XYZ file of C-alpha atoms in Angstrom:
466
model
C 248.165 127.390 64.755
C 245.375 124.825 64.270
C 245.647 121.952 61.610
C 243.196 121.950 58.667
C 241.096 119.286 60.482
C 240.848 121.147 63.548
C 239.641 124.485 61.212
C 237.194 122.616 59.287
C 235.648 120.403 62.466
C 235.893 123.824 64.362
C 233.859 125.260 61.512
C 231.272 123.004 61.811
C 231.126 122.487 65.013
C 226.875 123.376 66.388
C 228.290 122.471 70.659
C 230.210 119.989 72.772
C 228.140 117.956 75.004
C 230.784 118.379 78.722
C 232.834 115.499 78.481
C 231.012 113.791 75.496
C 231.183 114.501 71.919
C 230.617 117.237 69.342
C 227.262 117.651 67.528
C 228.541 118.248 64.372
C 226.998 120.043 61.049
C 227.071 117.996 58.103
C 227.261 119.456 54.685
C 226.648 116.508 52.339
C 224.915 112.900 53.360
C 225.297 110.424 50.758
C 223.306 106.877 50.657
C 223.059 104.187 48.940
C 220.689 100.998 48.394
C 222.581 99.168 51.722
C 222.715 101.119 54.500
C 219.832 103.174 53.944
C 216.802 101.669 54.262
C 216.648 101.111 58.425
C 217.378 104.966 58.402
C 214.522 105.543 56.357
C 212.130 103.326 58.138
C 213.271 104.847 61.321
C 212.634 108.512 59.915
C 208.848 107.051 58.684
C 208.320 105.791 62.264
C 209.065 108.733 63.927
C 206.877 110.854 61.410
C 210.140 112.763 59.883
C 211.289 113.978 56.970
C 214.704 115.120 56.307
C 216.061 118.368 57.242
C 217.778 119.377 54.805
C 216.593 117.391 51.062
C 218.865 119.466 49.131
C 221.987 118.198 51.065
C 221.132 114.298 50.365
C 222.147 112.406 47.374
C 221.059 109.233 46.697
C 222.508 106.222 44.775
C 222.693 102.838 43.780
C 225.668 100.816 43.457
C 226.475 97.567 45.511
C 224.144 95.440 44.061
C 223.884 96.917 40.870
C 224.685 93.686 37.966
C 227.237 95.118 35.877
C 225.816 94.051 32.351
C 222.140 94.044 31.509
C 221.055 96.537 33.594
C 218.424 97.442 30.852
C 216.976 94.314 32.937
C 215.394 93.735 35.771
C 218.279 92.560 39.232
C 218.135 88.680 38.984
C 219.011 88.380 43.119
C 215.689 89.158 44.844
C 217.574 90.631 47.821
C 219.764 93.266 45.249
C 216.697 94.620 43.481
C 214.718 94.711 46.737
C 217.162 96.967 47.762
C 217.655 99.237 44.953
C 213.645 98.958 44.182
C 213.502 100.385 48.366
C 215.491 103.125 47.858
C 214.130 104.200 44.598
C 210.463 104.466 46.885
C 212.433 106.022 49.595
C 214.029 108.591 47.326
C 210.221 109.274 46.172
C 208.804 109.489 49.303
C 211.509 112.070 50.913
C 212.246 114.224 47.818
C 215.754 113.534 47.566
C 217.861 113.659 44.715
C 218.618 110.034 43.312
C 221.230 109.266 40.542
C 219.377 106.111 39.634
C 220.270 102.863 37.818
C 220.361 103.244 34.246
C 220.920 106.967 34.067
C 223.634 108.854 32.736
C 223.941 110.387 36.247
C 224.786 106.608 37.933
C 227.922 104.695 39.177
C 229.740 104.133 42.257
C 228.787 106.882 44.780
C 232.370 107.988 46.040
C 233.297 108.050 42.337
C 230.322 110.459 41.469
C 230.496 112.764 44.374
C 233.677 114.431 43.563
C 232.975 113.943 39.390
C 229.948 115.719 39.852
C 231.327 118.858 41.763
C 229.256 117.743 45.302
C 232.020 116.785 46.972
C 233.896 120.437 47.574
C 236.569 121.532 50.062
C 236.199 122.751 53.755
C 232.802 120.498 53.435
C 231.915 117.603 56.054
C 230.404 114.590 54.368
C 229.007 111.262 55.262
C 227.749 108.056 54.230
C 227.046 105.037 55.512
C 230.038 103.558 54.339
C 233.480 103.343 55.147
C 235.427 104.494 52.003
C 233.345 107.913 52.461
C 237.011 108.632 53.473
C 237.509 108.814 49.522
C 236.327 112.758 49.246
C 239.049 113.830 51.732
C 240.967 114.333 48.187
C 238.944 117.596 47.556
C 239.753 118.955 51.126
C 236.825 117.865 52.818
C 236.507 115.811 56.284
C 234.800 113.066 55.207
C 234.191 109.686 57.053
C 231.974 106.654 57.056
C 229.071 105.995 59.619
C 226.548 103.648 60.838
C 222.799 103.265 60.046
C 221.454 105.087 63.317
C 223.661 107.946 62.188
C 222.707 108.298 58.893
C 219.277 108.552 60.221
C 220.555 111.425 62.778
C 222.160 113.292 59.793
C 218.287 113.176 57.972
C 216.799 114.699 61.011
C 218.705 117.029 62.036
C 221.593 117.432 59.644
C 224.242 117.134 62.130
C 225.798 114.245 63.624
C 227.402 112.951 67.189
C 231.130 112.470 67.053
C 233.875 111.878 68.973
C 236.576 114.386 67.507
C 239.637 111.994 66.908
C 243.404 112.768 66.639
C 245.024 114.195 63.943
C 247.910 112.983 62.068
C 250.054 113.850 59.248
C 251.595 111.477 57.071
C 254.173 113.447 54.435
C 255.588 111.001 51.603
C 258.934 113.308 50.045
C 260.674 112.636 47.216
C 259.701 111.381 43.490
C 258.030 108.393 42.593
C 259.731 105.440 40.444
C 258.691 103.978 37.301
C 255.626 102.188 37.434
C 254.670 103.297 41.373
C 251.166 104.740 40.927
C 248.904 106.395 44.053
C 248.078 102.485 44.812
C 250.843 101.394 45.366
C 251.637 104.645 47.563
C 248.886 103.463 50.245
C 249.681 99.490 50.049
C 253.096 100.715 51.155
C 251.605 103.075 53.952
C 249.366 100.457 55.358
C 252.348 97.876 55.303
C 254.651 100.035 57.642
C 251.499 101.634 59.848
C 249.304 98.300 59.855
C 245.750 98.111 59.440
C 245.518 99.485 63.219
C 248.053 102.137 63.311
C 245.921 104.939 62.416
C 242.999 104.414 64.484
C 241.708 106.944 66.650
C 243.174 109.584 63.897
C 242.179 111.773 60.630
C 245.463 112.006 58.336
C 246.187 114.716 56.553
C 248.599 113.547 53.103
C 251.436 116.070 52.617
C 254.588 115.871 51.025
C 255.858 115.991 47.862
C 254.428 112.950 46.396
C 250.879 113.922 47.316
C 251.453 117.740 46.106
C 252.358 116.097 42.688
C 249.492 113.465 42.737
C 246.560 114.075 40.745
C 243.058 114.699 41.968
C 242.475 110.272 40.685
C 245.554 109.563 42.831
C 244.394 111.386 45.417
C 241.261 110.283 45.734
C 242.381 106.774 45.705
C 245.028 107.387 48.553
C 242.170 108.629 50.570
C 240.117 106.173 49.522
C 242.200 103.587 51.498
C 242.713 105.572 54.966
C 240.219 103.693 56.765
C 242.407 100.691 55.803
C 244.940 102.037 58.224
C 242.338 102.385 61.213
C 242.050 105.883 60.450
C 238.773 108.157 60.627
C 239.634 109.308 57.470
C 242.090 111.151 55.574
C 242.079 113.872 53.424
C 244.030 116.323 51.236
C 244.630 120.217 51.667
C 243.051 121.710 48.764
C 245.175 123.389 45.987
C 245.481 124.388 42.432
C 245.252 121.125 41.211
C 241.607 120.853 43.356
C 240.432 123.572 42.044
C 241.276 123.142 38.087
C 239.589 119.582 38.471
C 236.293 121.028 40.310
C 235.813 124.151 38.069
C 233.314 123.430 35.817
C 231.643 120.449 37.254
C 227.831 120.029 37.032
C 227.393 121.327 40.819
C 230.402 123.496 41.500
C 229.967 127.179 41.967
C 230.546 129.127 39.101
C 230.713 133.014 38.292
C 231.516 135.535 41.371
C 230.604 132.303 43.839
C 233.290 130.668 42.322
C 235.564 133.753 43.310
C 234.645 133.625 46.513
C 235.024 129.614 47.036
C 238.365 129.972 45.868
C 239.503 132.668 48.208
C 237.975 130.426 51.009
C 239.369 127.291 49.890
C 242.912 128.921 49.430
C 242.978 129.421 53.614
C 242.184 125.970 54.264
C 245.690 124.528 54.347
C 247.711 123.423 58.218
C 249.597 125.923 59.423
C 253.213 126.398 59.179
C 253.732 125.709 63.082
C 250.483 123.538 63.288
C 251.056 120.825 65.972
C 249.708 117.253 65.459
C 249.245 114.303 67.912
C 251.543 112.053 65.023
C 253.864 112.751 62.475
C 255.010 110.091 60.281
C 257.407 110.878 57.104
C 258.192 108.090 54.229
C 260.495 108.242 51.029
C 259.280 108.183 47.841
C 262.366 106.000 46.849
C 261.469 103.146 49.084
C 258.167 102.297 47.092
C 257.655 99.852 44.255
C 254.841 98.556 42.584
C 253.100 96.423 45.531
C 250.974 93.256 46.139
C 249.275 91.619 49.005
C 249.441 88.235 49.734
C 247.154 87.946 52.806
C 243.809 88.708 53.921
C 244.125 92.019 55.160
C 245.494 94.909 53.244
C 248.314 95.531 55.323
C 249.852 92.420 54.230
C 251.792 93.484 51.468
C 255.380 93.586 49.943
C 257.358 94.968 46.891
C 256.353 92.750 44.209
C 260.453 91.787 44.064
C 260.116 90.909 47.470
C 259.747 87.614 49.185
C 256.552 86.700 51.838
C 257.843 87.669 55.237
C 258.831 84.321 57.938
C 258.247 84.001 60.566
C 261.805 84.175 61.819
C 261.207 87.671 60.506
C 258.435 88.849 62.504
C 260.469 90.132 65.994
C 257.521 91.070 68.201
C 254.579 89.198 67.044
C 253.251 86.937 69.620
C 251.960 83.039 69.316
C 248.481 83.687 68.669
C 249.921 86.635 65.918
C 251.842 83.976 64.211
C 249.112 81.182 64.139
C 246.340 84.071 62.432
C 249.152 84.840 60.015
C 249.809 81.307 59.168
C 245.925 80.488 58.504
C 246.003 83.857 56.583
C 248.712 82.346 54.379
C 246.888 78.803 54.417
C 243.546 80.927 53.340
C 245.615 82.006 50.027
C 247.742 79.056 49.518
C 250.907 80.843 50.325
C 253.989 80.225 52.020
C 256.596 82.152 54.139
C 259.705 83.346 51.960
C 257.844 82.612 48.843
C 258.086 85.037 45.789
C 254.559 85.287 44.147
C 256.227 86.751 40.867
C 255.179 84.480 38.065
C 251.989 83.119 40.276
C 249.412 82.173 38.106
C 246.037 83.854 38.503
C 242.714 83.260 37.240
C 240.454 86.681 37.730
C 242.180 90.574 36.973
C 239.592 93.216 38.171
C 240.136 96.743 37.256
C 237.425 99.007 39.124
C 235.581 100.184 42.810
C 235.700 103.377 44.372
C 239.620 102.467 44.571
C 240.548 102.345 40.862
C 237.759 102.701 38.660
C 238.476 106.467 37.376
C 239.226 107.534 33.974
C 242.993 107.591 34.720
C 242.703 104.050 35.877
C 241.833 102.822 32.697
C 244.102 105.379 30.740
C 246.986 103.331 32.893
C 245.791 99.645 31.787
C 245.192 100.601 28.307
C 248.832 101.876 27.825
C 250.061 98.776 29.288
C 248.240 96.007 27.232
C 247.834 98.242 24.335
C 249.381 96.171 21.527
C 249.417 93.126 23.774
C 246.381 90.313 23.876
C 244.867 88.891 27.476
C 246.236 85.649 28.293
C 243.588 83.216 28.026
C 243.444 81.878 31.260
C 242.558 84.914 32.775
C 238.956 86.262 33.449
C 238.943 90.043 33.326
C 236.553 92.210 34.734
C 237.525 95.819 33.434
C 234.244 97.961 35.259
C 234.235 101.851 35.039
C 233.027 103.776 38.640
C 231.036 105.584 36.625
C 228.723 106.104 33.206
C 230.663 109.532 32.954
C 233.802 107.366 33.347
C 232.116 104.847 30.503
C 231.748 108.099 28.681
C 235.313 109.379 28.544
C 236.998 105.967 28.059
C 235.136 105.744 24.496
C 236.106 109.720 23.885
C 239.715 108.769 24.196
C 238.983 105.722 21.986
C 240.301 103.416 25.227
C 237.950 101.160 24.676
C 239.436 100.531 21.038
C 242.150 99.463 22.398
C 241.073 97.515 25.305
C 238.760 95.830 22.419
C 241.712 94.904 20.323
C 243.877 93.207 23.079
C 240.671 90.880 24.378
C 238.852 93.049 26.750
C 235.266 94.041 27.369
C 234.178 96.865 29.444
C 231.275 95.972 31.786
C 228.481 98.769 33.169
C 229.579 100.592 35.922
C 228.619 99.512 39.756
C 231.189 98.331 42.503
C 231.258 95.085 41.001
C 233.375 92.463 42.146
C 235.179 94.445 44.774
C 232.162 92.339 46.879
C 230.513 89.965 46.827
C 226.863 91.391 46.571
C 226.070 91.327 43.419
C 226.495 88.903 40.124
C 230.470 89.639 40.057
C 231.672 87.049 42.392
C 235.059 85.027 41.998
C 234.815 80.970 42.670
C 236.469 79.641 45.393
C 239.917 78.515 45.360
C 240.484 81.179 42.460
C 243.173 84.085 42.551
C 241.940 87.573 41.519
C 244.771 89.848 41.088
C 242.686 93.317 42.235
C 242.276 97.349 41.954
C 239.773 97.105 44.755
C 240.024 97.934 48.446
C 240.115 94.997 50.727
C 240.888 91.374 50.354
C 239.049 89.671 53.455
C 238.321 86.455 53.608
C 235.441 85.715 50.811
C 235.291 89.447 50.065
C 234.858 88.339 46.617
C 232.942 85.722 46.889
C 233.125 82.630 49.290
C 236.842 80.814 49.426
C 237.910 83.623 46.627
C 241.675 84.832 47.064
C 242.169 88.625 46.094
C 245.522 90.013 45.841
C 245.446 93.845 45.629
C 247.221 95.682 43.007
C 247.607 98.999 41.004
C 245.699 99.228 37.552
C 249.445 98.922 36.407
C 250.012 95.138 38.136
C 246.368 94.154 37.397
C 246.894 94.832 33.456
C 250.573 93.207 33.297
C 248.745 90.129 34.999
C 245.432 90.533 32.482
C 248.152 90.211 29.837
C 250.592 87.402 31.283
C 248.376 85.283 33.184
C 250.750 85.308 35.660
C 252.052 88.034 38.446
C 254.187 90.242 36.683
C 256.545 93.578 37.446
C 254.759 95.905 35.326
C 258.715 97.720 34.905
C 259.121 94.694 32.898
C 256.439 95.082 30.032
């Protein structure tokens, strides 16, 4: 029997060029202020207009400042880029969530909040952590400019189908292991290249248990592996958190989305191209402590040597030694009790209500340390919303925090949110490059759980301990 992927690319699938790849249908196009505006300019040349308006959805969120925004963008290049799409939106008729709304926030934190983002749907944007709606049971990936102009002609896309995978994580989770830490552990053992040329499929009994937040942050972090994307078979836990939403079906449409969403699951003797299996037991809260995702331990754990490394070649070594040099690290050092100056808690990776539900619990009652800059930034002005209704803000207030206005913030550096050079930012966000933060900035990714026992230590911290 086919794998999910294979039914729901199958599904969508308009023909297959002979020895060349699948014109595919898309269901939902996202944009945003960054990758947009060449498409658009390209679809004005040609004398186009989109296919299908009703599909597109529209948002600002890069380069949005996270306070003020009642003001206009003080970096000429951000607001020319949110002022462009707002005209764009205009002149296409396409639905735009726009920057001081209700409706705005981080696009891949929207999408799903909103009910767009469904199950058995394919969706794109041009950006990578599109991979982030594979939670709801979709197959949903990143793409370039020149597609996302395709996909508003024509509505489908040119793809090479890729490989499918399954990566099942059994067992139960430990204190103070959250979704985050789940995927810092997965990239560790895969690598940041182990997955490409595949879509995963999550399965197992730590994903079944996971809620739609965790899940959406697990996905949210595929393309860190190489993958395409990765996704989630839709269940009763998908379905409880879409019912309801803004634009979810509702009534006897909702009857019959459910009945179609309950077949979309791999089956029982589905065959995939790779099956990898982890335990649940082997997992603790995680760090990084170089400059690519995949270079992470156990935060009990020491830096790796390089007496350690069987199989890595010279050149390997040297890049990991300037990656070390890059964050002022060294082989077989423990980074527990490492000071740090910046603690952001946000991005399409960990800015969800449940995000901030696990860093109030943990500093509730405590106070920040004063050394420590925190940027606490919601994905969303619904998310803004609900962390008020549950009186999280309260206590954020009382132990030293302030919640900014939702955008992606500081998870890069293209907007005000930037961390100085030289300084250690202890982060929820998705990738710690080189100067992803801002030029000479050193990010160390973390669950909300390690960002907050940093916020409130100054230092890095177990968050078992507090």
């Amino acid at each position: 029997m086919n794998t999910l992927f294979d039914k729901i690319w199958d599904k969508h699938t308009v023909q297959v060029v002979d020895d060349g790849p699948t014109q595919l249908y898309i269901d939902r196009l996202y944009c945003h202020e960054v990758t947009s505006p060449q498409a658009f300019a390209g679809m004005r040349a040609r004398g186009l207009r989109c296919f299908r308006p009703g599909q597109i959805f529209c948002m600002p969120d890069h380069n949005i400042p996270t306070h003020d925004q009642d003001k206009p963008i003080a970096d000429p290049v951000g607001r020319k880029q949110v002022d462009t799409l707002d005209k764009n939106c205009a002149e296409f008729g396409l639905t735009e969530f726009k920057m001081n709304t209700a409706d705005n926030g981080i696009i891949h934190v929207v999408g799903p909040e909103k009910g767009l983002s469904l199950p058995g749907m394919t969706i794109v944007c041009g950006d990578s952590h599109t991979s982030t709606h594979g939670a709801m049971g979709a197959v949903a990936f990143g793409i370039g400019t020149s597609e996302v102009e395709m996909v508003m002609a024509s509505q489908c896309i040119l793809q090479q189908k890729p490989k499918s995978m399954r990566i099942s994580i059994n067992g139960t989770l430990g204190p103070g292991v959250t979704p985050k830490d789940v995927a810092l552990y997965l990239m560790a053992q895969i690598t940041t290249s182990g997955a490409t040329g595949y879509f995963v499929e999550y399965a197992g009994d730590v994903v079944r248990n996971m809620s739609m937040e965790g899940r959406l942050t697990l996905c949210n972090l595929s393309i860190e592996m190489g993958a395409r994307g990765g996704f989630v078979a839709p269940d009763a836990t998908t379905f409880a958190y879409i019912k309801g939403r803004e634009y979810a079906p509702t009534g006897a449409d909702w009857d019959k989305a459910v009945a179609y969403w309950q077949t979309l699951r791999s089956g029982d003797d589905a065959v995939f191209d790779k099956e990898l299996t982890f335990d649940a037991a082997d997992i603790e809260p995680r760090i990084t402590y170089g400059t690519n995702p995949g270079m992470g331990i156990g935060i009990t754990e020491a830096i790796p040597t390089l007496e350690s490394m069987a199989g890595v070649d010279e050149a390997g070594k040297a890049s990991y030694l300037k990656s070390l040099e890059y964050m002022g690290f060294k082989p077989g050092e423990k980074l527990i009790g490492h000071p740090v100056d910046y603690v952001f808690l946000g991005a399409c990776t960990n800015g969800r209500i449940e995000d901030f539900r696990a860093f109030a619990a943990l500093v509730k009652g405590k106070k920040k340390a004063d050394r420590i800059t925190a940027w606490l930034v919601p994905g969303s002005w619904a998310v803004d919303r609900q962390i008020r209704a549950e009186g999280l803000d309260r206590v954020l207030a009382d132990a030293g925090f302030v919640i900014r206005q939702p955008g992606c913030s500081a998870c890069l550096a293209m907007n005000d949110d930037k961390v100085p050079a030289g300084k250690y930012c202890v982060s929820t966000s998705n990738r710690n490059f080189e100067g992803r933060q801002g030029p000479g900035a050193r990010t160390i990714l973390a669950s909300p759980l390690v960002a907050a026992a940093a916020a409130v230590t100054g230092v890095i911290s177990d968050p078992r301990t507090l």
